[in-house]
Coordinates of C-alpha atoms and ligand atoms in Angstrom, one line a residue:
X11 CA -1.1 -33.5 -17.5
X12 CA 0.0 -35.7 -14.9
X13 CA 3.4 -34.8 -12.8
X14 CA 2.6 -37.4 -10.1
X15 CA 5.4 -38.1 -7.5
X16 CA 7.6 -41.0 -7.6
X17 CA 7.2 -42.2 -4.3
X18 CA 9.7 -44.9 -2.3
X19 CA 6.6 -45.5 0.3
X20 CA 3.3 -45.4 -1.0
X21 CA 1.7 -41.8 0.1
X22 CA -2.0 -40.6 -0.1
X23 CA -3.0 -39.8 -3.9
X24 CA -4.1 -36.3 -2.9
X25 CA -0.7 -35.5 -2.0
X26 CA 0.9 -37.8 -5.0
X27 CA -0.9 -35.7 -7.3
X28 CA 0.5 -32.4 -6.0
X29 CA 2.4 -30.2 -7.8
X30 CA 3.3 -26.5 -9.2
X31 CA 1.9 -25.3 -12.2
X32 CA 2.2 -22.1 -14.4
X33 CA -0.5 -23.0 -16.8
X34 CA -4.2 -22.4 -15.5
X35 CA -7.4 -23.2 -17.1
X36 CA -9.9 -20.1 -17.7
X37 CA -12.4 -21.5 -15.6
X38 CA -13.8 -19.9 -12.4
X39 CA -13.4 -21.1 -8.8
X40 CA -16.8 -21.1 -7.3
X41 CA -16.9 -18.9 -3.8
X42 CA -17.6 -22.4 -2.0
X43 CA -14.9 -23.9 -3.1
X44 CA -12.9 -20.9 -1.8
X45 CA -14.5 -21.4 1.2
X46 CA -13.7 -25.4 1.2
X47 CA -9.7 -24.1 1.1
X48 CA -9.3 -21.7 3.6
X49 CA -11.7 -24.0 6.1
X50 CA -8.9 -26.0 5.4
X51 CA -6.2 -23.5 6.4
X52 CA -8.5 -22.3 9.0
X53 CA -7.8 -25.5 11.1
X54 CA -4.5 -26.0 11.0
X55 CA -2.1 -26.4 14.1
X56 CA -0.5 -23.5 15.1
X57 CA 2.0 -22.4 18.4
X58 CA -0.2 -21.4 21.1
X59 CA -3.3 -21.9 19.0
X60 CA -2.3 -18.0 17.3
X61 CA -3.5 -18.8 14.3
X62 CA -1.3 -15.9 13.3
X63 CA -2.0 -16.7 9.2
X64 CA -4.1 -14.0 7.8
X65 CA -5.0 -14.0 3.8
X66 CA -5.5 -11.3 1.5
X67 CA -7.7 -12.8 -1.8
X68 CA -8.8 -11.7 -5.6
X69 CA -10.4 -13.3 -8.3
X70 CA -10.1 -12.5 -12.0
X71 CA -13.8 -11.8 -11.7
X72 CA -13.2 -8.5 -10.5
X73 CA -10.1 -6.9 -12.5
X74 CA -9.6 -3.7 -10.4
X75 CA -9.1 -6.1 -7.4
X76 CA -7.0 -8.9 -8.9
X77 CA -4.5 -5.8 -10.7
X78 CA -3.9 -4.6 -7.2
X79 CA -3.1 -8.4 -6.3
X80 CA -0.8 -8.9 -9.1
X81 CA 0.9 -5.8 -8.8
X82 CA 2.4 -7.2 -5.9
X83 CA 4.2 -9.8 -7.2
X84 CA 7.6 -9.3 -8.8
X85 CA 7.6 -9.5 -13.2
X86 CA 8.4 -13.0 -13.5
X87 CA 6.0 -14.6 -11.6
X88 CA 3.1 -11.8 -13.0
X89 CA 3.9 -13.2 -16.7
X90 CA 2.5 -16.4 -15.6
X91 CA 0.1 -15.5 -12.2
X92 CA -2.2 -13.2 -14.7
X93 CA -3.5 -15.9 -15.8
X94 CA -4.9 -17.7 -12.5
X95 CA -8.2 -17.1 -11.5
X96 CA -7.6 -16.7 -8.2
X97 CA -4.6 -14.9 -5.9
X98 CA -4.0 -15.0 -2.8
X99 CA -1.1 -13.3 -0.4
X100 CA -0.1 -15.0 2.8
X101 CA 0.7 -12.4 6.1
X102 CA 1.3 -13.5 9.5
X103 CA 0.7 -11.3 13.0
X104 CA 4.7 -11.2 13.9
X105 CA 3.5 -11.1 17.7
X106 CA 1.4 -13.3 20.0
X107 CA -1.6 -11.6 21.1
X108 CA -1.8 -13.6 24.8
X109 CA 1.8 -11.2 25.8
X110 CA 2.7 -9.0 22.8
X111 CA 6.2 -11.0 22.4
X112 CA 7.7 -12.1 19.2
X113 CA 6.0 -15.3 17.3
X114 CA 9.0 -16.9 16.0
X115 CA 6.6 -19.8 14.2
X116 CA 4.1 -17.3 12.8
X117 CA 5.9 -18.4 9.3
X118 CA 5.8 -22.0 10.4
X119 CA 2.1 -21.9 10.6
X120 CA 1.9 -19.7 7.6
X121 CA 3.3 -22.6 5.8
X122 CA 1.1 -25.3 7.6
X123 CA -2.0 -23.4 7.1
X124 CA -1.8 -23.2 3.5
X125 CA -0.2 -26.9 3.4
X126 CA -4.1 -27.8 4.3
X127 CA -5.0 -25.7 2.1
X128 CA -3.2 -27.4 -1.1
X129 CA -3.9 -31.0 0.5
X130 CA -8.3 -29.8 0.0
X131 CA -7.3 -27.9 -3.1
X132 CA -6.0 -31.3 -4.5
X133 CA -9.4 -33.3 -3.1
X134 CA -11.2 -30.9 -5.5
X135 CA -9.1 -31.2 -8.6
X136 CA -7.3 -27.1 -7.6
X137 CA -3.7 -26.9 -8.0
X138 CA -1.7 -24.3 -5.8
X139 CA 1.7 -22.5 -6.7
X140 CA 3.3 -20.7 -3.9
X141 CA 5.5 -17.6 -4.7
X142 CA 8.0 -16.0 -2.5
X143 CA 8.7 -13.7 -5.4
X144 CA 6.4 -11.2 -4.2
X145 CA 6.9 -7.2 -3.4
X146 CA 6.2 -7.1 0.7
X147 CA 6.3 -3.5 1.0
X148 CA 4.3 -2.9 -2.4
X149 CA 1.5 -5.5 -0.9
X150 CA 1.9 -2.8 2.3
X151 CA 1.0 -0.3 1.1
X152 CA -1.6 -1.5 -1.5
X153 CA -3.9 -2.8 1.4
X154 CA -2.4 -1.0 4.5
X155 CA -1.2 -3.5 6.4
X156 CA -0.4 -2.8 9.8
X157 CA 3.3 -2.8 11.1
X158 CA 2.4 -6.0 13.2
X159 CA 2.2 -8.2 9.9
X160 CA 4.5 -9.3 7.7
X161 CA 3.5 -10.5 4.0
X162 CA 5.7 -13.7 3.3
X163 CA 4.4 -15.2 0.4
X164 CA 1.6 -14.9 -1.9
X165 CA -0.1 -18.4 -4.2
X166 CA -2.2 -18.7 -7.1
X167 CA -4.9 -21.1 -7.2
X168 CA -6.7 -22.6 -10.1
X169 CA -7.5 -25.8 -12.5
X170 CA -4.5 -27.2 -14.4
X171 CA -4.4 -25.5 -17.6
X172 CA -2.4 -26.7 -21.1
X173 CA 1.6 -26.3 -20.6
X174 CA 1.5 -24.7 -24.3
X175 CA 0.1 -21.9 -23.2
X176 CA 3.3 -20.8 -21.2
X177 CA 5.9 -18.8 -24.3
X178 CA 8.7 -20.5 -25.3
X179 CA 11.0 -22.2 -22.8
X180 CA 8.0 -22.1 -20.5
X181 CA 6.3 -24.3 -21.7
X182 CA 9.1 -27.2 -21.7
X183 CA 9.9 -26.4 -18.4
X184 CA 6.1 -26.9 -17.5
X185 CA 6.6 -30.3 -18.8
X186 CA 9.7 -31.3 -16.9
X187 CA 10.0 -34.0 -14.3
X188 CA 9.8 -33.4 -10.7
X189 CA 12.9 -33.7 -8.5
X190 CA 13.5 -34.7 -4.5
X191 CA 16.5 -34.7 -2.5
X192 CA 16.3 -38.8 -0.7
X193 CA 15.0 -39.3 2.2
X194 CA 18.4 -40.3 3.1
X195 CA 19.3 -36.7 3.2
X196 CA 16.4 -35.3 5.1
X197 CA 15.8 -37.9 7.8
X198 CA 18.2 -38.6 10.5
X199 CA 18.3 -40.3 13.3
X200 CA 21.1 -40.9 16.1
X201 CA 22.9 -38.5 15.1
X202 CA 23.4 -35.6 12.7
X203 CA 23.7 -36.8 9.0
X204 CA 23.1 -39.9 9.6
X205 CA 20.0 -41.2 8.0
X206 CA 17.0 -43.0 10.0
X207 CA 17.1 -46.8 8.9
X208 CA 13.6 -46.3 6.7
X209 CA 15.3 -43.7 4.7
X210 CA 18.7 -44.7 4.3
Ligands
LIG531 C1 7.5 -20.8 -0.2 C2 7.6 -21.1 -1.7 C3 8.0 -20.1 -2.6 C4 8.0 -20.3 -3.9 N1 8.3 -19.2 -4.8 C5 8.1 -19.4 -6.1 C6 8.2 -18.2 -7.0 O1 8.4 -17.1 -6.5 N2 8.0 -18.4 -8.3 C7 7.7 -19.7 -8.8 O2 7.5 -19.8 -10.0 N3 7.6 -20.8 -8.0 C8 7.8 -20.7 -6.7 N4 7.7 -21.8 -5.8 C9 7.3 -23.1 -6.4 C10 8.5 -24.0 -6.2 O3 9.5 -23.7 -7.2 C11 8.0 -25.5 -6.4 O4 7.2 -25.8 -5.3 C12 9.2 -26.5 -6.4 O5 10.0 -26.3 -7.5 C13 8.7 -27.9 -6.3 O6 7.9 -28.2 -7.4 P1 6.5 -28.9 -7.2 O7 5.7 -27.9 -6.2 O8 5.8 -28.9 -8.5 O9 6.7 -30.2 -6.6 C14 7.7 -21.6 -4.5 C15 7.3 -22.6 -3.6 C16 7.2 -22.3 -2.2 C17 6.7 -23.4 -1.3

């Protein structure tokens, strides 16, 4: 199933082709392909060079491992994430090791790092669904993370799978189209609300 974005400007296919799914093929991700994707993250841009992103990962190949991952997301994404083969949680370092003071972009380059990471996941036919509906303090405790971290979001990882897979209203809602605010209300330019002439 294609969802492939309606575009106003013609983007890059890998990032057309993006998109969120629930549904996920039973079908292994080879550990070099793992590898591929967080080489990706690994070089993202980050404030200071911090690189304050750190990743927590379990395949369904090893059951004991992946419960503990799933257990640390909240019910309604579980009914769907138990089927992915791979999990993944997402925890910055809240402070910058050069002076010990606050990183106030750690989440930014969270969110960069695993953008590169769906851009290589798309080059080798993965799809990527971030959740924020994860259990922080559950994901804590499970694999003692240290005060200095913060888990912000976990992702599933995995080949598309058949929408009919999903129950019931899942499934339809597997199938719906995509939406986007315009540009017109994202990019500005002169001043506040007022859209750059490309996007208005
Ligand atoms: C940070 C973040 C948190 C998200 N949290 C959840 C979540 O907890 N559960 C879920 O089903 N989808 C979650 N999503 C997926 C979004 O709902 C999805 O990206 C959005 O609807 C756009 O759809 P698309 O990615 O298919 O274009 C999250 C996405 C992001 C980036």
């Amino acid at each position: 199933m294609s969802k492939q974005a309606e575009t106003r400007y013609p983007i890059h296919e890998l990032l057309a082709s993006r998109w969120s799914p629930r549904a996920f093929a039973d079908r292994t991700v080879a550990p070099e392909t793992l590898g591929a994707l967080f080489e990706a993250a690994r070089w993202a841009a980050s404030c200071f060079n911090e690189q304050p992103w750190r990743f927590i990962v379990a395949t369904r190949e090893q059951p004991n491992e992946f419960e503990r991952l799933l257990g640390c997301l909240v019910e309604p994404n579980q009914a769907w994430a138990k089927a992915a083969p791979v999990l993944v949680l997402g925890v910055v370092k809240k402070t910058f090791a050069h002076n010990g003071k606050p990183n106030a972009h750690a989440r930014h380059d969270l969110g960069l790092a695993t953008g590169g990471l769906t851009v290589q996941a798309s080059a080798l036919e993965l799809y990527v669904h971030a959740m924020a509906g994860i259990l922080p303090e559950e994901a804590r405790s499970r694999y003692q993370i240290p005060e200095d971290y913060d888990v912000v979001t976990a992702f599933a990882i995995g080949y598309l799978g058949d929408p009919d897979s999903l129950p019931g209203a899942a499934s339809q809602q597997e199938r719906a189209p995509r939406e986007r605010r315009t540009l017109a209300t994202q990019v500005f330019a002169d001043t506040w609300d007022a859209p750059a002439n490309f996007a208005g």
